[in-house]
mmCIF file of C-alpha atoms in Angstrom:
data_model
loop_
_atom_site.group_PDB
_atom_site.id
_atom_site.type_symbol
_atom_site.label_atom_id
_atom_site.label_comp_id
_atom_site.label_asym_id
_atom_site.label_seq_id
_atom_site.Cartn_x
_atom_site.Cartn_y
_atom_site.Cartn_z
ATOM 1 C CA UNK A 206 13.894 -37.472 21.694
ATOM 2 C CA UNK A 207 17.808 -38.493 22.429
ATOM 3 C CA UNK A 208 17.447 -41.932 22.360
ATOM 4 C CA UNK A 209 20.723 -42.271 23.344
ATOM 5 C CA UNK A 210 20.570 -40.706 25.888
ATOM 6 C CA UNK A 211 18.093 -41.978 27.662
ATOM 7 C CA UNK A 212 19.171 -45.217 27.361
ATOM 8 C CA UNK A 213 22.184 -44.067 29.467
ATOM 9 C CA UNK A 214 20.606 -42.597 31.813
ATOM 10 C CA UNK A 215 20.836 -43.935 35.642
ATOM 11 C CA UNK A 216 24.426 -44.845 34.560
ATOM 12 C CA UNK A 217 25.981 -42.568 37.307
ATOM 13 C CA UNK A 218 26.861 -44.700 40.316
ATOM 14 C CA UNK A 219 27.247 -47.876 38.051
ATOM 15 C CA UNK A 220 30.729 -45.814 37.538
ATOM 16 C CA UNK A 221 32.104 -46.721 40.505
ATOM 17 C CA UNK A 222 32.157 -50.240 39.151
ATOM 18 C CA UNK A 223 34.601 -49.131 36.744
ATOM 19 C CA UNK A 224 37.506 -47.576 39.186
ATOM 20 C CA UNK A 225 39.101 -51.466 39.728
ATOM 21 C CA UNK A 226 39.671 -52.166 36.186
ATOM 22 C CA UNK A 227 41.738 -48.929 34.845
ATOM 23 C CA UNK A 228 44.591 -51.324 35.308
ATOM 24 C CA UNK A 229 43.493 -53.185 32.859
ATOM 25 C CA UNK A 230 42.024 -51.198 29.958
ATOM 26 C CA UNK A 231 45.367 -50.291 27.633
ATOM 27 C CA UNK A 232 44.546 -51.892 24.870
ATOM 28 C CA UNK A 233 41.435 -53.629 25.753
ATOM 29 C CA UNK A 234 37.985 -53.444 24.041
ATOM 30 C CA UNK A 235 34.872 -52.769 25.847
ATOM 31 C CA UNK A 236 31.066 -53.541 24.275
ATOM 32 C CA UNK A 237 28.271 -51.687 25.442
ATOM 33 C CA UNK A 238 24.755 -53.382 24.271
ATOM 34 C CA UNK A 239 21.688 -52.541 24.985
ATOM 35 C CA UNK A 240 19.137 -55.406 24.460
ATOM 36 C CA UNK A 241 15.348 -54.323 23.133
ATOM 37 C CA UNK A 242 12.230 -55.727 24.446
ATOM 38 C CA UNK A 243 9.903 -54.837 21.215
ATOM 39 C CA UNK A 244 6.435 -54.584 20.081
ATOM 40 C CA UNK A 245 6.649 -57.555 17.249
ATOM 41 C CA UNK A 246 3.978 -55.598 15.327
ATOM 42 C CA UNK A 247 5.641 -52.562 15.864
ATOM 43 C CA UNK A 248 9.616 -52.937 15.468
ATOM 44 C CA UNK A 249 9.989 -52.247 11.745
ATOM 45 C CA UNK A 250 9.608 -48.629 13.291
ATOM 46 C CA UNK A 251 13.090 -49.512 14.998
ATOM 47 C CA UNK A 252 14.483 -50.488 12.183
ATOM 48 C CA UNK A 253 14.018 -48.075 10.150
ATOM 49 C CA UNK A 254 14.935 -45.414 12.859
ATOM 50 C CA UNK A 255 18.366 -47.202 12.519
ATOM 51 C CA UNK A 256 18.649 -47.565 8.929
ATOM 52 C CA UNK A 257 18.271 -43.864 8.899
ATOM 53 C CA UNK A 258 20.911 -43.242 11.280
ATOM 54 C CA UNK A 259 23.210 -45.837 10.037
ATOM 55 C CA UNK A 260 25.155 -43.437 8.658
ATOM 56 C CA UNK A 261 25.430 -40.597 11.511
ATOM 57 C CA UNK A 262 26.602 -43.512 13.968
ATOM 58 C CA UNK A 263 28.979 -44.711 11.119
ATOM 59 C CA UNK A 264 30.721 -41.293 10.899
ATOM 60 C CA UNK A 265 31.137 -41.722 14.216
ATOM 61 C CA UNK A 266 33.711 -44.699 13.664
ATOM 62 C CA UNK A 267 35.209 -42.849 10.624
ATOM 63 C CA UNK A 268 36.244 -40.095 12.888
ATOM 64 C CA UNK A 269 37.178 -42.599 16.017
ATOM 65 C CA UNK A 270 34.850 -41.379 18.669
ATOM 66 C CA UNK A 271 34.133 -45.440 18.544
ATOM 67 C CA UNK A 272 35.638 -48.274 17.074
ATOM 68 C CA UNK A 273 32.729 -49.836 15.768
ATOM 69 C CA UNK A 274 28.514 -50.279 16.663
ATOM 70 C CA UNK A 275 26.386 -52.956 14.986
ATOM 71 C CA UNK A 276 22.264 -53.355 14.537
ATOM 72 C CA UNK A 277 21.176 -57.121 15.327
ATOM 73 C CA UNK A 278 17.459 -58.772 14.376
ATOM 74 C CA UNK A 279 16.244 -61.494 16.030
ATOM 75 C CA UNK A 280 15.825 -64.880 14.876
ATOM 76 C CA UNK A 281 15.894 -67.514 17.356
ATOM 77 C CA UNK A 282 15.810 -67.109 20.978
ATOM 78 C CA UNK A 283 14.458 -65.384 24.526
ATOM 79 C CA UNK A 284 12.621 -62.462 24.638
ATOM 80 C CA UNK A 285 15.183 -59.545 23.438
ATOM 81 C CA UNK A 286 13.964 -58.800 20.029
ATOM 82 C CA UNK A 287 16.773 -56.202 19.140
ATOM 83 C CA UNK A 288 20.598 -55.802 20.167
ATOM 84 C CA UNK A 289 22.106 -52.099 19.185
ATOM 85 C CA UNK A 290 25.918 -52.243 20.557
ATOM 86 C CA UNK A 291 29.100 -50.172 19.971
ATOM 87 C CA UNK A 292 32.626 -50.216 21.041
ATOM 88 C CA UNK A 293 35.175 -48.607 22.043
ATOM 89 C CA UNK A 294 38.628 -49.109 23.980
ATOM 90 C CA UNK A 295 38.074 -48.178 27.703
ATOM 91 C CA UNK A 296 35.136 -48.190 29.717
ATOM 92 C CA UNK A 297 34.545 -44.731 30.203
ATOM 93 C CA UNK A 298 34.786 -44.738 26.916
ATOM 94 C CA UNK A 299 31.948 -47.024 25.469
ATOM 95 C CA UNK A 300 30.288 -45.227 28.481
ATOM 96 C CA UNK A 301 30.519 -41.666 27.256
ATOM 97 C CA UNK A 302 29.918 -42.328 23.378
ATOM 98 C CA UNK A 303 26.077 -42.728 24.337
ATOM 99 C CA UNK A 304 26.307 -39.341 25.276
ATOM 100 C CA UNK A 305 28.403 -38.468 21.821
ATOM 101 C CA UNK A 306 25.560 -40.935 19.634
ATOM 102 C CA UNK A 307 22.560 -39.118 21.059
ATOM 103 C CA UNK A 308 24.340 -35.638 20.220
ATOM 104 C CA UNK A 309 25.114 -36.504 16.799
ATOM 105 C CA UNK A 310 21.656 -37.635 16.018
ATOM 106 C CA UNK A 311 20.431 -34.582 17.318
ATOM 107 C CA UNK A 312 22.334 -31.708 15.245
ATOM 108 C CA UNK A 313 21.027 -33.635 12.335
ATOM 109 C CA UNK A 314 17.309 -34.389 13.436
ATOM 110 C CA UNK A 315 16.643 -32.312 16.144
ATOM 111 C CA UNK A 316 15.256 -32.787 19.354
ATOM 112 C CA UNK A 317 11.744 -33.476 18.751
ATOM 113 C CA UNK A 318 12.251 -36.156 16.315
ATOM 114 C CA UNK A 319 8.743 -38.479 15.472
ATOM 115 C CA UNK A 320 11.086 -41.358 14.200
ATOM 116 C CA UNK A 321 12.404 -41.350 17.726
ATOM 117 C CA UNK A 322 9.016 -41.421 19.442
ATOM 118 C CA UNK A 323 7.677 -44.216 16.749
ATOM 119 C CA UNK A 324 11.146 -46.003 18.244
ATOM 120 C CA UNK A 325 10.307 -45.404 21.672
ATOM 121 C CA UNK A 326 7.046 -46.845 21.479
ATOM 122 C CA UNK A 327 8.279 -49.872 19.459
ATOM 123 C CA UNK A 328 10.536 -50.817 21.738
ATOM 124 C CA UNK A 329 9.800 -49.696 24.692
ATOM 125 C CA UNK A 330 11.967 -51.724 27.602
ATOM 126 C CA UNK A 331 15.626 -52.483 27.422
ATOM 127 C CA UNK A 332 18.685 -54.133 29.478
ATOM 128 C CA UNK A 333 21.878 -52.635 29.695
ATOM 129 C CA UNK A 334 25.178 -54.702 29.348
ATOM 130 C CA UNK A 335 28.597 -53.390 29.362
ATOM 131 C CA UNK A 336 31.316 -56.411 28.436
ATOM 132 C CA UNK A 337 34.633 -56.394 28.496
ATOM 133 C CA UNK A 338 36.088 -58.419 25.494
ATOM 134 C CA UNK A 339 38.308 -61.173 27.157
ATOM 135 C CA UNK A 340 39.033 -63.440 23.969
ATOM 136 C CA UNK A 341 38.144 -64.036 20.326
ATOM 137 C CA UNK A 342 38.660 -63.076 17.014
ATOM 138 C CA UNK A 343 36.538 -60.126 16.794
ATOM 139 C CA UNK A 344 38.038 -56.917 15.888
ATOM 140 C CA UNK A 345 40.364 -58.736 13.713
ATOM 141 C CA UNK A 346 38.048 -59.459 11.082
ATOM 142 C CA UNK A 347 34.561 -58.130 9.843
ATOM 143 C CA UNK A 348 31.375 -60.322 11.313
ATOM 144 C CA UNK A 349 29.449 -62.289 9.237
ATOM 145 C CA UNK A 350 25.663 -62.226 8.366
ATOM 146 C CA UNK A 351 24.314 -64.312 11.493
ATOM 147 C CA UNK A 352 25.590 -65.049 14.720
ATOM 148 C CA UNK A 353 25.134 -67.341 17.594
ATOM 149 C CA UNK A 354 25.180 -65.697 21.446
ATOM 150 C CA UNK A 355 25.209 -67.757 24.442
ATOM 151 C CA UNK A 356 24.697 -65.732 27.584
ATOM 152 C CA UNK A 357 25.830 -67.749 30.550
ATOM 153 C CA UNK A 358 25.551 -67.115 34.150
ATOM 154 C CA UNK A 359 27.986 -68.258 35.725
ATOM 155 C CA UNK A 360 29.244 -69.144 39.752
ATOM 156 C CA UNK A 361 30.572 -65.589 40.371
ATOM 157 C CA UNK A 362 33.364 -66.762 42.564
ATOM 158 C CA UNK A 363 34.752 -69.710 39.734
ATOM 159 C CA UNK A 364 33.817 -67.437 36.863
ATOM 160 C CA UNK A 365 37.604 -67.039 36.280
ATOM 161 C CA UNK A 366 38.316 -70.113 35.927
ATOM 162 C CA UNK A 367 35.875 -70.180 33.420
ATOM 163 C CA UNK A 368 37.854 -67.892 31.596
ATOM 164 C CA UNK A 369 41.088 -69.673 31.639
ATOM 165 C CA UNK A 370 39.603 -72.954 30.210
ATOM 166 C CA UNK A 371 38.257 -70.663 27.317
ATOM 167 C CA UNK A 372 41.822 -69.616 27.449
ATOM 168 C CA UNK A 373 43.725 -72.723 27.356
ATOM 169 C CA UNK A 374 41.171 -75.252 25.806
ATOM 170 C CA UNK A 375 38.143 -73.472 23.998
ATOM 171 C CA UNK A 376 39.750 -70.526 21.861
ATOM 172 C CA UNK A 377 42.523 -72.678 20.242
ATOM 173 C CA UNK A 378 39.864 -74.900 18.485
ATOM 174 C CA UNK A 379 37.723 -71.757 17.767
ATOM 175 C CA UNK A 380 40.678 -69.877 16.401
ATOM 176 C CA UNK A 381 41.128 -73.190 14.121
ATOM 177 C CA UNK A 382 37.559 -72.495 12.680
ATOM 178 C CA UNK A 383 37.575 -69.465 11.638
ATOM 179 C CA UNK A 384 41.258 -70.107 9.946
ATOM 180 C CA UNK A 385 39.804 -72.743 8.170
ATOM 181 C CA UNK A 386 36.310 -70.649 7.105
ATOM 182 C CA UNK A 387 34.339 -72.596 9.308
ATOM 183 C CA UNK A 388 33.685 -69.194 11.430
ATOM 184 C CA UNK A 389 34.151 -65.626 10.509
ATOM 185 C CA UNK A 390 35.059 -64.855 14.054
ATOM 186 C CA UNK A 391 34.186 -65.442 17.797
ATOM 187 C CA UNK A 392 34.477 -64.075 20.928
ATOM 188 C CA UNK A 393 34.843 -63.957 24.673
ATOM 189 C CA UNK A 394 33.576 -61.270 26.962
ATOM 190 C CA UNK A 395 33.139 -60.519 30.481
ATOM 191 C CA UNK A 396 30.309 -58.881 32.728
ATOM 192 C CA UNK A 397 31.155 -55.400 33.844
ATOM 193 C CA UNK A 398 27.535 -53.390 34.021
ATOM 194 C CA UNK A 399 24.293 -54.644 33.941
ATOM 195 C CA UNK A 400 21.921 -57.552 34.712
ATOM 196 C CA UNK A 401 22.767 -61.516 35.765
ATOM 197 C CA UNK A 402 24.759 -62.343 32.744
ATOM 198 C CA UNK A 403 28.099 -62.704 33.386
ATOM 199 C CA UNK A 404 30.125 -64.121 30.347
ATOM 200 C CA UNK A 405 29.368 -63.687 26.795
ATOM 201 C CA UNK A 406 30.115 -66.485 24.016
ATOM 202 C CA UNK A 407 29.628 -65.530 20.650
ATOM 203 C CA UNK A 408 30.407 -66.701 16.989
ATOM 204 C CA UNK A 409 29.313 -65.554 13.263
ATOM 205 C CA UNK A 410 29.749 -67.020 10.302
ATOM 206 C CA UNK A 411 28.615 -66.067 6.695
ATOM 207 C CA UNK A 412 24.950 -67.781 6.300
ATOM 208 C CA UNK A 413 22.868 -70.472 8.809
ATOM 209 C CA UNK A 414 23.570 -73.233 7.803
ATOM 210 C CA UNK A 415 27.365 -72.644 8.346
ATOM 211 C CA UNK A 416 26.600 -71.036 11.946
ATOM 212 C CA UNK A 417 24.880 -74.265 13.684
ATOM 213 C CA UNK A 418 27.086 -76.897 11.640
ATOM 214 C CA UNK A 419 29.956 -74.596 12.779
ATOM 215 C CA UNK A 420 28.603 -74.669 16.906
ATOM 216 C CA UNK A 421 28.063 -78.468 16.590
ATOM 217 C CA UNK A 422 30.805 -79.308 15.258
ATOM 218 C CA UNK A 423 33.125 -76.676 17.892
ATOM 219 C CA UNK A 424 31.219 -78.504 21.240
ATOM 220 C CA UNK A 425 32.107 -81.662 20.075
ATOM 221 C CA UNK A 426 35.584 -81.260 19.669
ATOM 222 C CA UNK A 427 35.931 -79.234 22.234
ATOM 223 C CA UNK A 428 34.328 -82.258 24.928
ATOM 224 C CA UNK A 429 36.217 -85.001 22.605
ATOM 225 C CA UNK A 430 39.821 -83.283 22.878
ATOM 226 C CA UNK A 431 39.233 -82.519 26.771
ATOM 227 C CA UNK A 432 35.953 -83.822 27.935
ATOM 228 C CA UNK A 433 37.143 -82.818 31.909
ATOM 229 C CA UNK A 434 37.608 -79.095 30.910
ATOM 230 C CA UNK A 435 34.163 -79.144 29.116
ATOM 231 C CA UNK A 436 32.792 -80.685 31.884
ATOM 232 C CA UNK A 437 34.367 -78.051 34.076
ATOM 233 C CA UNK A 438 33.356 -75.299 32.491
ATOM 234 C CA UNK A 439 29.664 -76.552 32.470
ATOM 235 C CA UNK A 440 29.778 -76.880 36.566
ATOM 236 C CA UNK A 441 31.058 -72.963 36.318
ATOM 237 C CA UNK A 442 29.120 -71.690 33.763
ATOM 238 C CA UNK A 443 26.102 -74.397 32.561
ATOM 239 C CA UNK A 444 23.116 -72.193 33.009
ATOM 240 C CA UNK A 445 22.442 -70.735 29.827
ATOM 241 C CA UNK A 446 19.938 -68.394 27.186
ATOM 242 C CA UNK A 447 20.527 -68.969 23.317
ATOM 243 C CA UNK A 448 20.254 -66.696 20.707
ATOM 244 C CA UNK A 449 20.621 -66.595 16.988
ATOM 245 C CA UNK A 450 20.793 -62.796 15.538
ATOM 246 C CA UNK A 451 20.300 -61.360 11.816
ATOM 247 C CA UNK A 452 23.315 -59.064 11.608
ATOM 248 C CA UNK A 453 21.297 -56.089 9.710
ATOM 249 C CA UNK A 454 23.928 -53.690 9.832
ATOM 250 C CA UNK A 455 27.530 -53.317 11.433
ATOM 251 C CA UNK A 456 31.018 -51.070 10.952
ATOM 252 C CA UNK A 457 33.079 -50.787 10.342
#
């Protein structure tokens, strides 16, 4: 079975959404996830689908078909139980590698593939997101072992606002943290494809216990240095789902 795929499939007329931002693409990193809804008793079978592949996907990066995927567990959190992302640097681009993933997996295990079926049935259901990285430092430096995600939905029409206080008031104190070890990295990202999310927050850092003293200690500086921008940015964006994610495996 391409796993792939079939996750990409239906994909066609969420193109058109695309056309408005080949202005903006040049340099710019796009994330396509796709979030699991899993069997708990059932999901080692995912894992271990992608432990075997690891390192089909990861040749993938080597030769620069993508610039990088990742494998996420869940810890703490809603209802997704796995994340399985990769980038690359347009739209299309991140768009056609699922295509490019699913072939490579195939030439080495064929198409009728029982690991794939055991995956299927593990984790049956799954949301597409495609983000466009706005901010952050990731890309710049390799994740740590757990990271935070806060998936906001946001007031469509001040959503880009939203982005300029991250801008002009959030990633300066963010950037701070991870200069000073607090964070590994963080980052920004912005609803393209997919469901009611709009704007991605995320941060890693090497174990727990450095993650949430790390988030704690980035919201209140962030509301004590400008407590009207924080507040701002809550009107725009304060409906939000948690996460906290075991990073199993990433490249590069």
């Amino acid at each position: 079975m391409k796993i792939m795929q079939c996750i990409g499939a239906g994909l066609a007329m969420s193109l058109l959404a695309l056309t408005a931002m080949a202005q903006d693409e040049e340099s710019s990193r796009f994330t396509y996830a796709t979030y699991f809804h899993c069997d708990t008793s059932k999901e080692d079978a995912a894992d271990a689908l992608m432990e075997r592949d690891a390192p089909i996907i990861d040749g993938l990066v080597e030769d620069g078909t993508i610039l990088g995927w990742g494998w996420l567990s869940h810890h703490t959190g809603g209802s997704w139980r796995r994340i399985r992302y990769h980038v690359a640097d347009s739209a299309e681009g991140a768009i056609a590698a699922l295509t490019a993933m699913g072939d490579a997996v195939t030439e080495v295990h064929g198409e009728d593939d029982a690991a794939g079926d055991a995956f299927a049935e593990a984790c049956p259901r799954h949301d597409d997101y495609l983000w466009h990285v706005e901010a952050g430092s990731v890309g710049e430096e390799q994740r740590g072992d757990v990271g935070f995600s806060v998936y906001h939905y946001c007031d469509i029409n001040r959503e880009e606002r939203a982005d300029e206080i991250v801008s002009e008031h959030i990633a300066p104190i963010l950037d701070k943290m991870v200069e000073d070890g607090k964070l590994t990295t963080w980052g920004w990202a912005s609803h393209v494809i997919g469901g009611r999310v709009r704007r991605l927050q995320t941060m890693t850092a090497a174990d727990m216990g450095a993650l949430l003293s790390a988030r704690q200690e980035a919201i209140d500086t962030i509301y004590a240095e400008d407590d009207k921008a924080g507040e701002e940015f809550s009107d725009i964006c304060g409906e939000h789902v948690d996460y906290i994610w075991n990073i199993v495996h990433e490249k590069p």
